[in-house]
Amino acid sequence: MSTIFEQVLAGKIPCKPVYEDDWVLVIEDILPVAPVHLLFLPKTKAISALDLTAESMGKILEAVQLVARQLNLTEKGFRLVTNVGSDGGQTVPYFHLHLLAGRPLSWPPG
């Protein structure tokens, strides 16, 4: 069975794309927790950050830099979050990186 993110990447579930290249698809989160809530989905499956190659993570971070600049998020800032395992809050067994912005974000996250 494929995950919701694999179905999005396969075009079986519609999404609101923000950016795409050969390595990553960036979409708007359907349940945003901030005014800007984007998901960075690698096109090569990885269950969590523990399964990513350095090359894949580098390509994802390059996309983060590009999208953050395009959306003018660099001055006020943003947060990047990835969840690993059940105690880390991971609910979908497919690596994805959340970018949250557009409001002050408190710490600790909870």
CSV table of N, CA and C in Angstrom, one decimal:
chain,number,residue,atom,x,y,z
A,1,MET,N,0.8,-1.2,0.0
A,1,MET,CA,0.0,0.0,0.0
A,1,MET,C,0.9,1.2,0.0
A,2,SER,N,0.5,2.2,-0.8
A,2,SER,CA,1.3,3.4,-0.9
A,2,SER,C,0.8,4.5,0.1
A,3,THR,N,1.7,5.3,0.5
A,3,THR,CA,1.3,6.4,1.4
A,3,THR,C,0.6,7.5,0.7
A,4,ILE,N,0.0,8.5,1.4
A,4,ILE,CA,-0.6,9.6,0.8
A,4,ILE,C,0.4,10.4,0.0
A,5,PHE,N,1.6,10.5,0.5
A,5,PHE,CA,2.6,11.3,-0.2
A,5,PHE,C,3.1,10.6,-1.5
A,6,GLU,N,3.1,9.3,-1.5
A,6,GLU,CA,3.4,8.6,-2.8
A,6,GLU,C,2.3,8.8,-3.8
A,7,GLN,N,1.1,8.8,-3.3
A,7,GLN,CA,-0.1,9.0,-4.2
A,7,GLN,C,0.0,10.4,-4.8
A,8,VAL,N,0.4,11.4,-3.9
A,8,VAL,CA,0.5,12.8,-4.4
A,8,VAL,C,1.6,12.9,-5.5
A,9,LEU,N,2.7,12.3,-5.2
A,9,LEU,CA,3.8,12.3,-6.2
A,9,LEU,C,3.5,11.6,-7.5
A,10,ALA,N,2.6,10.6,-7.4
A,10,ALA,CA,2.2,9.8,-8.6
A,10,ALA,C,1.0,10.5,-9.3
A,11,GLY,N,0.6,11.7,-8.8
A,11,GLY,CA,-0.5,12.4,-9.4
A,11,GLY,C,-1.9,11.8,-9.2
A,12,LYS,N,-2.0,10.9,-8.3
A,12,LYS,CA,-3.3,10.3,-8.0
A,12,LYS,C,-4.1,11.1,-7.0
A,13,ILE,N,-3.5,12.0,-6.2
A,13,ILE,CA,-4.2,12.9,-5.3
A,13,ILE,C,-3.8,14.3,-5.7
A,14,PRO,N,-4.8,15.2,-5.9
A,14,PRO,CA,-4.4,16.5,-6.3
A,14,PRO,C,-3.8,17.3,-5.1
A,15,CYS,N,-3.0,18.2,-5.5
A,15,CYS,CA,-2.2,19.0,-4.5
A,15,CYS,C,-2.1,20.5,-5.0
A,16,LYS,N,-1.6,21.3,-4.1
A,16,LYS,CA,-1.3,22.7,-4.5
A,16,LYS,C,0.3,22.8,-4.6
A,17,PRO,N,0.8,22.6,-5.8
A,17,PRO,CA,2.3,22.6,-5.9
A,17,PRO,C,2.8,24.0,-5.8
A,18,VAL,N,4.0,24.2,-5.1
A,18,VAL,CA,4.6,25.5,-4.9
A,18,VAL,C,5.9,25.5,-5.7
A,19,TYR,N,6.6,24.3,-5.8
A,19,TYR,CA,7.9,24.2,-6.5
A,19,TYR,C,8.1,22.7,-6.8
A,20,GLU,N,8.8,22.4,-7.9
A,20,GLU,CA,9.1,21.1,-8.2
A,20,GLU,C,10.4,21.1,-9.1
A,21,ASP,N,11.2,20.1,-8.8
A,21,ASP,CA,12.4,19.8,-9.6
A,21,ASP,C,12.6,18.3,-9.7
A,22,ASP,N,13.7,17.9,-10.2
A,22,ASP,CA,14.0,16.4,-10.3
A,22,ASP,C,14.0,15.7,-9.0
A,23,TRP,N,14.3,16.4,-7.9
A,23,TRP,CA,14.5,15.7,-6.6
A,23,TRP,C,13.3,15.9,-5.7
A,24,VAL,N,12.5,17.0,-5.8
A,24,VAL,CA,11.6,17.3,-4.7
A,24,VAL,C,10.3,17.9,-5.3
A,25,LEU,N,9.2,17.6,-4.6
A,25,LEU,CA,8.0,18.4,-4.9
A,25,LEU,C,7.6,19.1,-3.6
A,26,VAL,N,7.3,20.4,-3.7
A,26,VAL,CA,6.9,21.2,-2.6
A,26,VAL,C,5.4,21.5,-2.7
A,27,ILE,N,4.6,21.2,-1.7
A,27,ILE,CA,3.2,21.4,-1.8
A,27,ILE,C,2.7,22.2,-0.5
A,28,GLU,N,1.5,22.8,-0.6
A,28,GLU,CA,0.9,23.4,0.5
A,28,GLU,C,0.3,22.2,1.4
A,29,ASP,N,0.4,22.3,2.7
A,29,ASP,CA,-0.2,21.4,3.6
A,29,ASP,C,-1.7,21.6,3.6
A,30,ILE,N,-2.4,20.5,3.6
A,30,ILE,CA,-3.9,20.6,3.6
A,30,ILE,C,-4.5,21.0,5.0
A,31,LEU,N,-3.7,20.8,6.0
A,31,LEU,CA,-4.1,21.2,7.4
A,31,LEU,C,-3.0,22.1,8.0
A,32,PRO,N,-2.9,23.3,7.5
A,32,PRO,CA,-1.8,24.2,7.9
A,32,PRO,C,-1.9,24.6,9.4
A,33,VAL,N,-0.8,24.7,10.0
A,33,VAL,CA,-0.7,25.2,11.4
A,33,VAL,C,0.0,26.5,11.5
A,34,ALA,N,0.3,27.1,10.3
A,34,ALA,CA,0.8,28.5,10.2
A,34,ALA,C,0.4,29.1,8.9
A,35,PRO,N,0.4,30.4,8.8
A,35,PRO,CA,0.0,31.0,7.5
A,35,PRO,C,0.7,30.4,6.3
A,36,VAL,N,2.0,30.1,6.5
A,36,VAL,CA,2.7,29.4,5.4
A,36,VAL,C,3.1,28.0,6.0
A,37,HIS,N,2.6,27.0,5.4
A,37,HIS,CA,2.9,25.6,5.9
A,37,HIS,C,3.1,24.8,4.6
A,38,LEU,N,4.3,24.5,4.3
A,38,LEU,CA,4.7,23.7,3.1
A,38,LEU,C,5.3,22.4,3.5
A,39,LEU,N,5.1,21.4,2.6
A,39,LEU,CA,5.7,20.1,2.7
A,39,LEU,C,6.7,19.9,1.6
A,40,PHE,N,7.9,19.5,1.9
A,40,PHE,CA,8.9,19.1,0.9
A,40,PHE,C,9.0,17.6,0.9
A,41,LEU,N,8.6,17.1,-0.3
A,41,LEU,CA,8.5,15.6,-0.5
A,41,LEU,C,9.6,15.2,-1.5
A,42,PRO,N,10.6,14.4,-1.0
A,42,PRO,CA,11.6,13.9,-1.9
A,42,PRO,C,10.9,12.9,-2.9
A,43,LYS,N,11.4,12.9,-4.1
A,43,LYS,CA,10.9,12.0,-5.1
A,43,LYS,C,11.4,10.6,-5.0
A,44,THR,N,12.4,10.4,-4.2
A,44,THR,CA,12.9,9.0,-3.9
A,44,THR,C,12.5,8.7,-2.5
A,45,LYS,N,11.8,7.6,-2.4
A,45,LYS,CA,11.2,7.2,-1.1
A,45,LYS,C,12.2,7.0,0.0
A,46,ALA,N,11.9,7.6,1.1
A,46,ALA,CA,12.7,7.4,2.4
A,46,ALA,C,11.6,7.4,3.5
A,47,ILE,N,11.7,6.5,4.4
A,47,ILE,CA,10.7,6.4,5.5
A,47,ILE,C,10.9,7.6,6.4
A,48,SER,N,12.1,8.0,6.8
A,48,SER,CA,12.3,9.1,7.7
A,48,SER,C,13.7,9.7,7.3
A,49,ALA,N,14.1,10.7,8.1
A,49,ALA,CA,15.4,11.3,7.9
A,49,ALA,C,16.5,10.3,8.0
A,50,LEU,N,16.3,9.3,8.8
A,50,LEU,CA,17.3,8.2,8.9
A,50,LEU,C,17.6,7.5,7.7
A,51,ASP,N,16.7,7.6,6.7
A,51,ASP,CA,16.9,6.8,5.4
A,51,ASP,C,17.4,7.7,4.3
A,52,LEU,N,17.5,9.0,4.5
A,52,LEU,CA,17.9,9.8,3.4
A,52,LEU,C,19.4,9.8,3.1
A,53,THR,N,19.8,9.9,1.9
A,53,THR,CA,21.2,10.1,1.6
A,53,THR,C,21.6,11.5,1.8
A,54,ALA,N,22.9,11.8,1.9
A,54,ALA,CA,23.4,13.1,2.0
A,54,ALA,C,23.0,13.9,0.8
A,55,GLU,N,23.1,13.3,-0.4
A,55,GLU,CA,22.7,14.0,-1.6
A,55,GLU,C,21.3,14.4,-1.7
A,56,SER,N,20.4,13.5,-1.2
A,56,SER,CA,19.0,13.8,-1.2
A,56,SER,C,18.7,15.0,-0.2
A,57,MET,N,19.3,14.9,0.9
A,57,MET,CA,19.0,15.9,1.9
A,57,MET,C,19.6,17.3,1.4
A,58,GLY,N,20.7,17.2,0.8
A,58,GLY,CA,21.2,18.5,0.2
A,58,GLY,C,20.3,19.1,-0.9
A,59,LYS,N,19.7,18.2,-1.7
A,59,LYS,CA,18.8,18.7,-2.8
A,59,LYS,C,17.5,19.3,-2.1
A,60,ILE,N,17.1,18.7,-1.1
A,60,ILE,CA,15.9,19.2,-0.4
A,60,ILE,C,16.2,20.5,0.3
A,61,LEU,N,17.3,20.7,0.9
A,61,LEU,CA,17.7,21.9,1.5
A,61,LEU,C,18.0,23.0,0.5
A,62,GLU,N,18.4,22.7,-0.7
A,62,GLU,CA,18.6,23.6,-1.8
A,62,GLU,C,17.2,24.2,-2.2
A,63,ALA,N,16.2,23.3,-2.2
A,63,ALA,CA,14.8,23.7,-2.5
A,63,ALA,C,14.3,24.6,-1.4
A,64,VAL,N,14.6,24.2,-0.2
A,64,VAL,CA,14.1,25.1,0.9
A,64,VAL,C,14.7,26.5,0.7
A,65,GLN,N,16.0,26.6,0.4
A,65,GLN,CA,16.6,28.0,0.2
A,65,GLN,C,15.9,28.7,-0.9
A,66,LEU,N,15.7,28.0,-2.0
A,66,LEU,CA,15.0,28.7,-3.2
A,66,LEU,C,13.6,29.1,-2.9
A,67,VAL,N,12.8,28.2,-2.3
A,67,VAL,CA,11.4,28.6,-2.0
A,67,VAL,C,11.3,29.7,-0.9
A,68,ALA,N,12.2,29.6,0.1
A,68,ALA,CA,12.1,30.6,1.2
A,68,ALA,C,12.5,32.0,0.6
A,69,ARG,N,13.4,32.0,-0.3
A,69,ARG,CA,13.7,33.3,-1.0
A,69,ARG,C,12.6,33.8,-1.9
A,70,GLN,N,12.0,32.9,-2.7
A,70,GLN,CA,10.9,33.2,-3.6
A,70,GLN,C,9.7,33.8,-2.8
A,71,LEU,N,9.5,33.2,-1.6
A,71,LEU,CA,8.3,33.7,-0.8
A,71,LEU,C,8.7,34.8,0.2
A,72,ASN,N,9.9,35.3,0.1
A,72,ASN,CA,10.3,36.4,1.0
A,72,ASN,C,10.2,36.0,2.5
A,73,LEU,N,10.6,34.8,2.8
A,73,LEU,CA,10.6,34.3,4.2
A,73,LEU,C,11.9,34.5,4.9
A,74,THR,N,12.9,35.0,4.2
A,74,THR,CA,14.3,35.0,4.9
A,74,THR,C,14.4,36.1,5.9
A,75,GLU,N,13.7,37.2,5.8
A,75,GLU,CA,13.9,38.3,6.7
A,75,GLU,C,13.3,38.0,8.1
A,76,LYS,N,12.1,37.5,8.1
A,76,LYS,CA,11.5,37.2,9.4
A,76,LYS,C,11.8,35.8,9.9
A,77,GLY,N,12.1,34.9,9.0
A,77,GLY,CA,12.4,33.6,9.3
A,77,GLY,C,11.3,32.5,9.2
A,78,PHE,N,11.7,31.3,9.5
A,78,PHE,CA,10.8,30.2,9.3
A,78,PHE,C,11.3,29.0,10.2
A,79,ARG,N,10.6,28.0,10.3
A,79,ARG,CA,11.0,26.8,11.0
A,79,ARG,C,10.9,25.6,10.1
A,80,LEU,N,11.9,24.7,10.2
A,80,LEU,CA,11.9,23.4,9.5
A,80,LEU,C,11.7,22.3,10.5
A,81,VAL,N,10.8,21.4,10.2
A,81,VAL,CA,10.5,20.3,11.1
A,81,VAL,C,10.3,19.0,10.3
A,82,THR,N,10.9,18.0,10.8
A,82,THR,CA,10.7,16.6,10.3
A,82,THR,C,10.5,15.7,11.5
A,83,ASN,N,9.6,14.8,11.4
A,83,ASN,CA,9.2,13.9,12.5
A,83,ASN,C,9.8,12.5,12.2
A,84,VAL,N,10.4,11.9,13.2
A,84,VAL,CA,11.0,10.6,13.1
A,84,VAL,C,10.4,9.7,14.1
A,85,GLY,N,9.7,8.6,13.7
A,85,GLY,CA,9.2,7.6,14.6
A,85,GLY,C,7.9,8.1,15.4
A,86,SER,N,7.3,7.2,16.1
A,86,SER,CA,6.0,7.5,16.8
A,86,SER,C,6.2,8.6,17.9
A,87,ASP,N,7.3,8.5,18.7
A,87,ASP,CA,7.5,9.5,19.7
A,87,ASP,C,7.9,10.8,19.1
A,88,GLY,N,8.4,10.9,17.9
A,88,GLY,CA,8.7,12.1,17.3
A,88,GLY,C,7.5,12.7,16.5
A,89,GLY,N,6.4,12.0,16.6
A,89,GLY,CA,5.2,12.5,15.9
A,89,GLY,C,5.0,12.1,14.5
A,90,GLN,N,5.8,11.2,14.0
A,90,GLN,CA,5.6,10.8,12.6
A,90,GLN,C,4.4,10.0,12.4
A,91,THR,N,3.5,10.4,11.5
A,91,THR,CA,2.2,9.7,11.3
A,91,THR,C,2.2,9.1,9.9
A,92,VAL,N,3.0,9.5,9.0
A,92,VAL,CA,3.1,9.0,7.6
A,92,VAL,C,4.5,8.4,7.4
A,93,PRO,N,4.6,7.1,7.0
A,93,PRO,CA,5.9,6.5,6.9
A,93,PRO,C,6.6,6.9,5.5
A,94,TYR,N,6.8,8.2,5.4
A,94,TYR,CA,7.4,8.8,4.2
A,94,TYR,C,8.0,10.1,4.6
A,95,PHE,N,9.4,10.2,4.4
A,95,PHE,CA,10.0,11.5,4.8
A,95,PHE,C,9.4,12.7,4.2
A,96,HIS,N,9.1,13.7,5.0
A,96,HIS,CA,8.7,15.0,4.5
A,96,HIS,C,9.2,16.0,5.5
A,97,LEU,N,9.5,17.2,4.9
A,97,LEU,CA,10.0,18.3,5.7
A,97,LEU,C,8.9,19.4,5.7
A,98,HIS,N,8.5,19.8,6.9
A,98,HIS,CA,7.6,20.9,7.0
A,98,HIS,C,8.3,22.3,7.1
A,99,LEU,N,7.9,23.2,6.4
A,99,LEU,CA,8.3,24.6,6.5
A,99,LEU,C,7.2,25.4,7.0
A,100,LEU,N,7.4,26.0,8.2
A,100,LEU,CA,6.3,26.8,8.8
A,100,LEU,C,6.8,28.3,8.9
A,101,ALA,N,5.9,29.2,8.6
A,101,ALA,CA,6.3,30.6,8.6
A,101,ALA,C,5.0,31.5,8.6
A,102,GLY,N,5.2,32.8,8.7
A,102,GLY,CA,4.1,33.7,8.6
A,102,GLY,C,3.6,34.2,10.0
A,103,ARG,N,4.1,33.7,11.1
A,103,ARG,CA,3.7,34.1,12.4
A,103,ARG,C,4.9,33.7,13.3
A,104,PRO,N,4.9,34.4,14.5
A,104,PRO,CA,5.9,34.0,15.5
A,104,PRO,C,5.7,32.5,16.0
A,105,LEU,N,6.7,31.7,16.0
A,105,LEU,CA,6.6,30.3,16.4
A,105,LEU,C,7.2,30.2,17.8
A,106,SER,N,6.5,29.6,18.8
A,106,SER,CA,6.9,29.5,20.1
A,106,SER,C,7.9,28.3,20.3
A,107,TRP,N,8.5,28.3,21.4
A,107,TRP,CA,9.4,27.1,21.8
A,107,TRP,C,9.2,26.8,23.3
A,108,PRO,N,9.2,25.6,23.7
A,108,PRO,CA,9.3,24.4,22.9
A,108,PRO,C,8.0,24.2,22.1
A,109,PRO,N,8.1,23.4,21.1
A,109,PRO,CA,7.0,23.1,20.2
A,109,PRO,C,5.8,22.3,20.8
A,110,GLY,N,6.1,21.5,21.8
A,110,GLY,CA,5.0,20.7,22.4
A,110,GLY,C,4.9,19.4,22.0
